[in-house]
CSV table of C-alpha atoms in Angstrom, one decimal:
chain,number,residue,atom,x,y,z
A,1,MET,CA,70.5,144.3,61.1
A,2,SER,CA,66.9,144.8,63.3
A,3,ASP,CA,64.4,143.0,63.8
A,4,ASN,CA,62.5,145.3,61.2
A,5,ASP,CA,64.9,145.1,59.7
A,6,LYS,CA,64.4,141.2,59.0
A,7,HIS,CA,61.1,141.4,57.8
A,8,PHE,CA,61.6,143.7,54.4
A,9,ASP,CA,58.7,146.3,54.4
A,10,GLU,CA,57.6,145.0,50.8
A,11,GLN,CA,57.3,140.9,52.1
A,12,ASN,CA,53.8,139.6,49.9
A,13,THR,CA,53.0,137.6,53.2
A,14,ASN,CA,51.0,141.3,54.7
A,15,ALA,CA,48.2,141.0,52.1
A,16,ASP,CA,48.9,136.9,51.4
A,17,HIS,CA,48.1,134.8,54.5
A,18,SER,CA,46.6,132.4,52.7
A,19,THR,CA,48.8,129.1,51.9
A,20,SER,CA,47.5,125.8,50.1
A,21,SER,CA,45.4,124.5,52.2
A,22,HIS,CA,42.6,126.5,50.9
A,23,TYR,CA,41.0,123.9,50.2
A,24,THR,CA,39.4,123.5,53.2
A,25,ARG,CA,39.2,126.7,54.4
A,26,ARG,CA,36.1,127.1,51.0
A,27,THR,CA,34.0,125.3,52.4
A,28,GLU,CA,32.5,127.1,55.3
A,29,PRO,CA,30.3,129.6,54.0
A,30,HIS,CA,29.4,133.5,54.3
A,31,ARG,CA,26.8,135.1,55.5
A,32,TYR,CA,24.7,136.2,53.2
A,33,ALA,CA,23.9,139.3,54.1
A,34,LYS,CA,23.4,142.3,51.5
A,35,ASP,CA,24.8,144.6,54.0
A,36,ASN,CA,28.2,142.8,54.2
A,37,GLN,CA,28.8,142.4,50.1
A,38,PRO,CA,31.8,144.7,50.1
A,39,GLU,CA,31.7,148.2,47.7
A,40,SER,CA,33.6,147.6,43.6
A,41,LYS,CA,35.8,150.5,43.9
A,42,PRO,CA,38.2,151.8,41.6
A,43,GLN,CA,41.5,151.6,42.7
A,44,THR,CA,44.7,153.4,41.6
A,45,LYS,CA,46.5,151.8,38.7
A,46,LYS,CA,49.9,150.3,39.2
A,47,LYS,CA,52.6,150.7,36.8
A,48,SER,CA,54.0,147.1,35.6
A,49,HIS,CA,57.4,145.3,37.1
A,50,TRP,CA,59.2,146.4,35.0
A,51,TRP,CA,62.4,144.7,35.4
A,52,VAL,CA,60.9,141.4,35.8
A,53,TRP,CA,60.3,142.6,31.4
A,54,LEU,CA,63.3,144.1,31.5
A,55,LEU,CA,65.0,140.8,32.2
A,56,VAL,CA,63.7,139.3,28.7
A,57,PHE,CA,64.6,141.9,26.7
A,58,LEU,CA,68.1,141.6,28.4
A,59,LEU,CA,68.1,137.3,27.9
A,60,ILE,CA,66.7,137.9,23.8
A,61,GLY,CA,69.4,140.6,22.9
A,62,LEU,CA,72.1,138.8,24.2
A,63,LEU,CA,70.9,135.3,23.1
A,64,GLY,CA,71.8,137.2,19.7
A,65,ILE,CA,75.3,137.8,20.1
A,66,GLY,CA,75.0,133.9,19.5
A,67,ALA,CA,77.8,134.7,15.9
A,68,PHE,CA,80.4,136.1,19.1
A,69,ALA,CA,80.3,132.8,21.7
A,70,ALA,CA,77.5,130.8,19.9
A,71,GLN,CA,78.3,127.4,21.3
A,72,ARG,CA,78.6,129.4,25.1
A,73,VAL,CA,74.9,131.0,23.8
A,74,PHE,CA,73.2,127.3,23.0
A,75,GLN,CA,75.3,126.1,26.2
A,76,PHE,CA,72.9,128.5,28.3
A,77,GLY,CA,69.8,128.2,26.0
A,78,ASN,CA,69.6,124.5,27.3
A,79,ASN,CA,70.9,125.6,31.3
A,80,ILE,CA,67.8,127.6,31.8
A,81,TYR,CA,65.1,125.5,29.4
A,82,GLN,CA,62.1,123.6,30.5
A,83,GLN,CA,59.3,122.1,28.7
A,84,SER,CA,56.2,122.5,29.9
A,85,THR,CA,53.2,120.5,30.8
A,86,ALA,CA,50.1,122.9,30.8
A,87,SER,CA,47.2,123.2,28.2
A,88,ARG,CA,48.7,123.0,24.3
A,89,LEU,CA,46.2,125.0,22.6
A,90,ARG,CA,48.5,126.1,19.8
A,91,ASP,CA,51.0,124.5,17.8
A,92,ALA,CA,53.8,127.5,19.1
A,93,ASN,CA,56.8,126.3,17.4
A,94,GLU,CA,54.5,127.5,14.5
A,95,GLN,CA,53.0,130.3,14.8
A,96,LEU,CA,56.6,131.6,15.7
A,97,LYS,CA,58.0,129.8,13.0
A,98,ASN,CA,55.2,131.4,10.6
A,99,GLY,CA,55.8,135.0,12.1
A,100,GLU,CA,52.2,135.0,13.8
A,101,PRO,CA,50.7,136.4,16.9
A,102,ILE,CA,52.1,134.7,19.3
A,103,THR,CA,52.0,135.1,23.5
A,104,ILE,CA,54.4,135.5,25.8
A,105,LEU,CA,53.8,134.5,30.3
A,106,VAL,CA,56.0,136.6,32.4
A,107,GLU,CA,56.4,135.6,35.7
A,108,GLY,CA,58.1,137.3,38.9
A,109,LEU,CA,59.2,135.4,41.9
A,110,ASP,CA,59.2,136.1,44.5
A,111,ASN,CA,61.9,134.0,46.5
A,112,GLY,CA,65.7,133.9,45.4
A,113,ALA,CA,67.6,136.6,47.3
A,114,LEU,CA,67.7,138.7,50.5
A,115,TYR,CA,65.4,137.6,53.2
A,116,TYR,CA,63.4,134.8,50.7
A,117,LYS,CA,66.6,133.7,49.5
A,118,ASP,CA,65.9,129.8,50.7
A,119,LYS,CA,62.2,130.3,50.2
A,120,LYS,CA,61.3,126.8,48.1
A,121,ASP,CA,57.7,128.0,47.5
A,122,ALA,CA,57.9,131.0,45.5
A,123,ARG,CA,54.6,132.8,44.2
A,124,SER,CA,54.7,135.1,41.6
A,125,ASP,CA,54.5,138.5,42.7
A,126,VAL,CA,54.3,140.2,39.8
A,127,ILE,CA,51.8,138.5,36.7
A,128,VAL,CA,52.3,139.9,32.6
A,129,LEU,CA,50.4,138.5,29.6
A,130,VAL,CA,52.2,139.9,26.4
A,131,ALA,CA,50.5,139.8,23.4
A,132,ILE,CA,52.2,140.2,20.1
A,133,ASN,CA,50.9,140.5,16.5
A,134,PRO,CA,54.5,141.4,14.0
A,135,LYS,CA,52.1,141.9,11.1
A,136,THR,CA,50.0,144.4,12.6
A,137,ASN,CA,52.9,145.3,14.0
A,138,GLN,CA,50.8,145.6,17.5
A,139,SER,CA,51.8,144.2,21.2
A,140,MET,CA,50.6,144.4,23.9
A,141,MET,CA,51.3,143.8,28.2
A,142,VAL,CA,48.9,143.1,30.8
A,143,ASN,CA,49.7,143.3,34.4
A,144,ILE,CA,47.5,140.8,36.5
A,145,PRO,CA,46.8,141.8,40.3
A,146,ARG,CA,49.2,138.4,42.0
A,147,ASP,CA,45.6,138.7,44.7
A,148,THR,CA,42.9,138.1,41.7
A,149,LEU,CA,40.2,135.3,42.3
A,150,VAL,CA,41.3,132.5,39.4
A,151,PRO,CA,40.8,128.9,38.7
A,152,ILE,CA,43.2,127.1,39.8
A,153,GLY,CA,45.1,125.1,37.1
A,154,LYS,CA,43.0,122.5,35.1
A,155,THR,CA,40.2,122.3,38.2
A,156,ASP,CA,37.4,124.5,39.2
A,157,ASP,CA,38.6,125.5,42.7
A,158,PHE,CA,39.1,128.4,42.9
A,159,ASP,CA,42.5,130.3,44.9
A,160,LYS,CA,44.8,133.8,43.7
A,161,VAL,CA,46.5,133.2,40.6
A,162,ASN,CA,49.5,133.6,42.6
A,163,HIS,CA,48.9,130.7,44.4
A,164,ALA,CA,48.7,128.1,41.1
A,165,PHE,CA,52.9,129.3,40.1
A,166,MET,CA,53.1,128.3,44.8
A,167,ASN,CA,51.0,124.3,43.9
A,168,GLY,CA,51.7,123.3,40.3
A,169,GLY,CA,54.2,126.2,39.2
A,170,ILE,CA,54.2,127.1,36.1
A,171,ASN,CA,51.9,124.7,34.1
A,172,ASP,CA,49.2,125.4,36.3
A,173,SER,CA,49.5,129.4,36.8
A,174,ILE,CA,49.6,128.9,32.7
A,175,ASP,CA,46.4,126.7,32.6
A,176,SER,CA,45.1,128.9,35.5
A,177,LEU,CA,45.3,132.1,32.9
A,178,GLN,CA,44.4,130.8,29.5
A,179,ARG,CA,40.7,129.6,31.3
A,180,TYR,CA,40.7,132.9,33.2
A,181,LEU,CA,41.8,134.8,30.2
A,182,ASP,CA,41.0,132.5,27.7
A,183,VAL,CA,43.4,132.7,25.3
A,184,PRO,CA,46.2,130.4,24.1
A,185,ILE,CA,50.0,130.9,26.3
A,186,ASP,CA,52.6,130.1,24.1
A,187,TYR,CA,55.5,130.9,25.7
A,188,TYR,CA,56.7,132.1,28.7
A,189,VAL,CA,59.4,133.1,31.2
A,190,THR,CA,60.7,132.8,35.3
A,191,VAL,CA,62.7,135.3,37.3
A,192,ASN,CA,63.3,135.7,41.0
A,193,MET,CA,64.6,138.6,42.9
A,194,GLN,CA,68.7,137.3,42.7
A,195,ALA,CA,68.4,137.6,38.7
A,196,PHE,CA,67.0,141.5,39.2
A,197,ILE,CA,70.5,141.4,42.0
A,198,ASP,CA,73.0,139.8,39.6
A,199,VAL,CA,72.0,141.7,36.0
A,200,ILE,CA,73.3,145.3,37.9
A,201,ASP,CA,75.9,143.9,39.8
A,202,SER,CA,77.1,142.3,36.4
A,203,ILE,CA,76.9,145.6,34.6
A,204,GLY,CA,78.4,147.5,37.6
A,205,GLY,CA,75.8,149.4,39.4
A,206,VAL,CA,72.5,151.8,38.6
A,207,GLU,CA,73.7,155.9,39.2
A,208,LEU,CA,70.3,156.6,40.1
A,209,THR,CA,68.8,160.1,42.0
A,210,PRO,CA,66.9,159.6,44.0
A,211,THR,CA,63.4,160.7,44.6
A,212,LEU,CA,62.4,160.8,48.9
A,213,THR,CA,64.7,160.2,50.9
A,214,PHE,CA,64.1,157.8,53.1
A,215,ARG,CA,65.6,153.7,54.4
A,216,GLN,CA,65.3,151.5,53.0
A,217,ASN,CA,66.5,147.4,54.6
A,218,GLY,CA,69.3,148.7,55.0
A,219,SER,CA,69.7,151.2,52.0
A,220,GLN,CA,70.1,154.7,52.2
A,221,PHE,CA,68.3,157.7,50.0
A,222,GLU,CA,69.0,160.3,49.8
A,223,GLY,CA,66.2,162.8,47.6
A,224,GLY,CA,68.2,164.8,45.1
A,225,LYS,CA,71.5,163.3,45.6
A,226,THR,CA,72.9,160.9,42.4
A,227,GLU,CA,74.8,158.1,43.8
A,228,THR,CA,75.3,154.4,41.4
A,229,PHE,CA,74.2,151.7,43.6
A,230,ASN,CA,74.4,148.1,43.5
A,231,GLY,CA,72.1,145.3,42.4
A,232,VAL,CA,70.4,145.1,46.6
A,233,ASP,CA,70.4,148.9,46.8
A,234,ALA,CA,68.4,148.9,43.5
A,235,ILE,CA,65.7,146.8,44.9
A,236,ASN,CA,65.5,148.1,47.8
A,237,TYR,CA,64.8,151.9,45.7
A,238,VAL,CA,62.5,150.3,43.9
A,239,ARG,CA,60.6,147.7,46.3
A,240,MET,CA,59.9,150.6,49.2
A,241,ARG,CA,56.6,152.2,49.2
A,242,LYS,CA,54.4,152.0,52.7
A,243,GLN,CA,57.3,155.3,52.7
A,244,ASP,CA,56.0,157.1,49.8
A,245,PRO,CA,53.1,159.5,49.4
A,246,GLU,CA,51.9,158.0,46.4
A,247,GLY,CA,52.3,154.5,47.3
A,248,ASP,CA,52.4,152.7,44.2
A,249,VAL,CA,52.0,154.7,41.9
A,250,GLY,CA,55.4,156.5,43.7
A,251,ARG,CA,56.9,153.1,43.0
A,252,GLY,CA,55.6,153.0,39.5
A,253,ARG,CA,57.7,155.8,38.6
A,254,ARG,CA,60.2,154.8,40.0
A,255,GLU,CA,60.9,151.0,38.5
A,256,GLN,CA,61.0,153.0,35.2
A,257,GLN,CA,63.9,154.9,37.2
A,258,VAL,CA,66.3,152.1,37.0
A,259,LEU,CA,64.7,150.6,34.2
A,260,GLN,CA,65.6,153.6,32.7
A,261,ALA,CA,69.2,153.3,33.9
A,262,VAL,CA,69.6,150.2,33.4
A,263,ILE,CA,69.2,150.1,30.3
A,264,ASP,CA,71.3,153.0,29.7
A,265,LYS,CA,74.2,151.3,31.2
A,266,ALA,CA,73.6,148.1,29.2
A,267,VAL,CA,74.0,149.7,25.6
A,268,SER,CA,77.3,150.4,26.3
A,269,TRP,CA,79.9,148.4,25.2
A,270,ASP,CA,81.4,147.0,27.9
A,271,THR,CA,78.2,145.6,29.6
A,272,ILE,CA,77.7,144.0,26.1
A,273,THR,CA,81.2,142.2,27.1
A,274,ASN,CA,80.4,141.7,29.6
A,275,TYR,CA,77.9,138.8,28.3
A,276,ASP,CA,79.3,135.6,30.1
A,277,GLU,CA,78.7,136.8,33.4
A,278,ILE,CA,75.7,138.3,33.2
A,279,LEU,CA,74.5,134.6,31.7
A,280,GLU,CA,76.8,132.7,34.1
A,281,LYS,CA,74.7,134.8,36.9
A,282,LEU,CA,71.3,134.4,35.0
A,283,GLU,CA,71.3,131.1,35.6
A,284,GLY,CA,69.5,129.4,37.9
A,285,ASN,CA,67.9,132.3,38.4
A,286,LEU,CA,65.7,132.3,35.0
A,287,TYR,CA,63.8,129.3,33.7
A,288,THR,CA,61.9,130.1,29.7
A,289,ASN,CA,60.5,127.1,27.5
A,290,LEU,CA,61.9,129.6,24.5
A,291,ARG,CA,64.9,127.5,22.7
A,292,VAL,CA,68.1,130.0,21.4
A,293,SER,CA,66.4,129.7,17.9
A,294,ASP,CA,63.1,130.1,19.3
A,295,MET,CA,64.6,133.6,20.6
A,296,ILE,CA,66.3,134.5,17.7
A,297,GLN,CA,63.0,134.6,15.6
A,298,LEU,CA,62.0,137.0,18.7
A,299,GLN,CA,64.6,139.3,17.5
A,300,SER,CA,64.5,138.2,14.0
A,301,ASN,CA,61.0,139.4,13.1
A,302,TYR,CA,59.2,140.5,16.9
A,303,MET,CA,61.1,143.5,18.1
A,304,SER,CA,59.5,145.6,16.2
A,305,ALA,CA,56.3,144.9,17.2
A,306,ILE,CA,57.4,144.8,20.5
A,307,SER,CA,59.2,147.4,21.3
A,308,LYS,CA,55.8,150.1,21.8
A,309,PRO,CA,53.6,148.1,23.6
A,310,LYS,CA,50.0,149.0,24.8
A,311,HIS,CA,49.6,149.0,28.5
A,312,GLU,CA,46.8,147.6,30.3
A,313,VAL,CA,46.6,146.4,34.3
A,314,MET,CA,43.1,145.1,35.6
A,315,ASP,CA,42.4,148.5,38.3
A,316,THR,CA,39.0,147.6,38.4
A,317,PHE,CA,38.3,145.1,41.6
A,318,GLN,CA,37.2,144.7,44.4
A,319,ASP,CA,38.5,144.1,48.0
A,320,LEU,CA,36.3,140.4,48.8
A,321,ASN,CA,37.7,141.6,52.2
A,322,LEU,CA,37.6,137.9,53.6
A,323,PRO,CA,38.9,136.5,56.9
A,324,PHE,CA,41.7,134.0,55.7
A,325,GLY,CA,42.9,136.9,53.2
A,326,TYR,CA,43.6,139.5,50.6
A,327,TYR,CA,41.0,138.5,47.6
A,328,LEU,CA,40.6,140.3,44.5
A,329,LEU,CA,37.9,140.3,42.3
A,330,VAL,CA,37.6,141.5,38.7
A,331,PRO,CA,34.1,142.0,37.7
A,332,GLU,CA,33.3,139.8,33.9
A,333,VAL,CA,32.8,143.1,32.6
A,334,GLU,CA,36.8,143.8,33.6
A,335,ARG,CA,37.5,140.7,32.6
A,336,LEU,CA,35.6,140.1,29.2
A,337,GLN,CA,37.4,143.2,28.3
A,338,ILE,CA,41.4,142.3,28.7
A,339,ALA,CA,40.3,139.3,27.1
A,340,ASN,CA,39.1,140.6,24.3
A,341,GLU,CA,42.1,143.2,23.5
A,342,LEU,CA,44.0,140.5,23.9
A,343,ARG,CA,42.7,138.5,21.2
A,344,THR,CA,42.6,141.8,19.1
A,345,ILE,CA,46.0,141.6,19.1
A,346,LEU,CA,45.5,137.8,18.9
A,347,GLY,CA,43.6,137.9,15.9
A,348,LEU,CA,41.3,135.6,18.0
A,349,PRO,CA,37.2,136.1,17.9
A,350,ALA,CA,35.9,138.0,20.8
A,351,SER,CA,35.5,135.9,24.0
A,352,ASN,CA,32.8,133.1,24.8
A,353,SER,CA,33.8,132.2,27.7
A,354,ALA,CA,32.4,133.4,31.8
A,355,VAL,CA,33.0,132.2,35.3
A,356,VAL,CA,31.0,131.7,37.2
A,357,TYR,CA,33.3,132.2,41.4
A,358,PRO,CA,32.4,129.9,44.8
A,359,PRO,CA,29.6,131.8,46.6
A,360,GLU,CA,32.0,130.6,49.8
A,361,TYR,CA,34.4,133.5,49.0
A,362,GLY,CA,31.6,136.1,49.1
A,363,VAL,CA,31.3,136.7,45.4
A,364,THR,CA,27.6,137.0,44.3
A,365,ASN,CA,27.8,135.7,40.9
A,366,GLU,CA,25.4,137.8,39.9
A,367,GLU,CA,26.5,138.4,36.4
A,368,TYR,CA,25.4,135.2,36.3
A,369,ALA,CA,24.6,132.5,38.1
A,370,THR,CA,23.1,134.8,41.8
A,371,ALA,CA,23.0,132.4,44.5
A,372,MET,CA,20.1,132.1,47.3
A,373,ASP,CA,19.5,131.4,51.1
A,374,MET,CA,17.3,128.5,49.5
A,375,ASN,CA,17.6,126.0,53.2
A,376,GLY,CA,17.1,130.3,55.5
A,377,ASP,CA,20.1,129.2,57.7
A,378,GLY,CA,22.1,133.0,57.0
A,379,ALA,CA,24.8,131.9,54.6
A,380,VAL,CA,25.4,130.4,51.0
A,381,THR,CA,27.6,127.3,49.3
A,382,SER,CA,28.4,126.9,45.9
A,383,GLU,CA,25.1,124.2,46.1
A,384,GLU,CA,22.7,126.7,45.8
A,385,GLN,CA,23.6,127.9,42.8
A,386,PRO,CA,21.5,127.1,39.7
A,387,VAL,CA,25.4,125.9,38.1
A,388,LYS,CA,28.6,124.3,39.6
A,389,PRO,CA,32.0,127.1,39.8
A,390,GLY,CA,33.7,126.6,36.8
A,391,VAL,CA,34.5,127.9,33.8
A,392,TYR,CA,31.3,127.8,31.0
A,393,ASP,CA,31.7,128.6,27.2
A,394,LEU,CA,28.4,130.9,27.6
A,395,ALA,CA,26.2,128.2,25.2
A,396,GLU,CA,26.4,126.1,27.9
A,397,LEU,CA,26.5,127.9,30.6
A,398,LYS,CA,22.4,129.3,28.8
A,399,GLN,CA,21.6,125.7,28.5
A,400,LYS,CA,22.8,124.9,31.8
A,401,TYR,CA,20.1,127.1,33.0
A,402,GLU,CA,18.1,126.8,30.8
A,403,ASN,CA,17.4,123.3,32.2
A,404,LYS,CA,16.7,124.8,35.1
A,405,GLY,CA,13.7,126.8,32.8
A,406,ILE,CA,15.9,129.8,33.9
A,407,GLU,CA,17.2,132.8,31.7
A,408,LEU,CA,19.8,134.3,32.2
A,409,ASN,CA,19.9,138.4,31.5
A,410,LEU,CA,22.8,139.2,29.7
A,411,SER,CA,22.2,142.2,29.1
A,412,TRP,CA,25.0,143.7,30.3
A,413,ARG,CA,27.1,141.8,27.5
A,414,GLU,CA,26.3,143.5,24.5
A,415,PRO,CA,28.5,146.7,24.4
A,416,ILE,CA,31.6,144.1,25.1
A,417,ASP,CA,29.4,141.8,22.4
A,418,GLN,CA,29.8,144.8,20.3
A,419,GLY,CA,32.7,145.7,20.1
A,420,GLU,CA,33.2,148.6,22.1
A,421,ALA,CA,35.0,148.0,25.1
A,422,LYS,CA,38.4,148.7,25.2
A,423,GLN,CA,39.7,148.0,21.3
A,424,ASP,CA,42.7,149.9,20.8
A,425,THR,CA,43.3,149.4,16.9
A,426,SER,CA,45.7,152.1,16.4
A,427,VAL,CA,49.0,150.3,15.4
A,428,ASN,CA,52.4,151.0,16.7
A,429,ASN,CA,54.9,153.1,14.7
């Protein structure tokens, strides 16, 4: 295999140079020159990584046949069960038991197979938060870019969101996103690349007609030629991006193509009777805090609502152009719009949260806490902000400003507070 193949074209490290040493890097302030501030620019909307959610559907479906193989199913459920020690904002079990709205965090990890097989410190390459309301028959899936700047875990230290998992596992991921999106996260599912490969191999491969002719990490694809591809070929087909004229958009279309091929194959009786092999392959590559009884509840009461989810992507963001890594800033308007959409699905009132970022990451916090070069040294630090970086309740933030004799200008929030931003009140049928 060539050196080029070994570098796996879609490695996360190309766009993710920073590591858990971000606490040290943060101490070096950025030059406060307005001309150097990066401009916000609209980004191409990326498709959600459907293979991750596919595995969740497949898992729920397999566990739903527990009546045929109860002992094996419950053994599997016990083996993949891992409780979370993240902050619990409500009783998730009561929500599920009573058919109330719930959330599920789905994370696809960048390890377990190919050149990442022995990688210990996995990052969440795919982050999808799902809100489901069986009472209104509504659901929503939000894809959070992995390089989004967020508070990490329960701390006020900031880093890209996929480092939350690397530094503190699923618990830090949950705590980070609960604070950032201001919604309770009831359940989680994590899967790695090996799970994707094994599922496709276990159903005898998938039939695909490639849309492009290209070579990716030893797999050859010829546009317009229908062939049956194994799991490794399928993941190479899905992950290729740089050779596609449409970039991430083209990759998204290929993800959906593979998803449909797997669904078409998985609904056959031959595949269903092969469930024991699939369960065996998933063990060690998939973990969740959903028990078997919870999954049966999901299948019975929530599948109708989740069959036609609304899809949302945080696609308005700013490249912070940092020398130590690729970081994205989602403006407060966009963050609050997404948070309120989720809260609407969950039957919760509008969010009153406010995120104040560290200026050391090149963020000016113009909505809340604009920092100034108080000592004239040409640099801006967190100490030169009216408030410290962190996540605040809006009333608390206002009070802190009033104590310093500063009035917040929140006119930009009025459309959000009035519920005019991206609200979707349609009911799925």
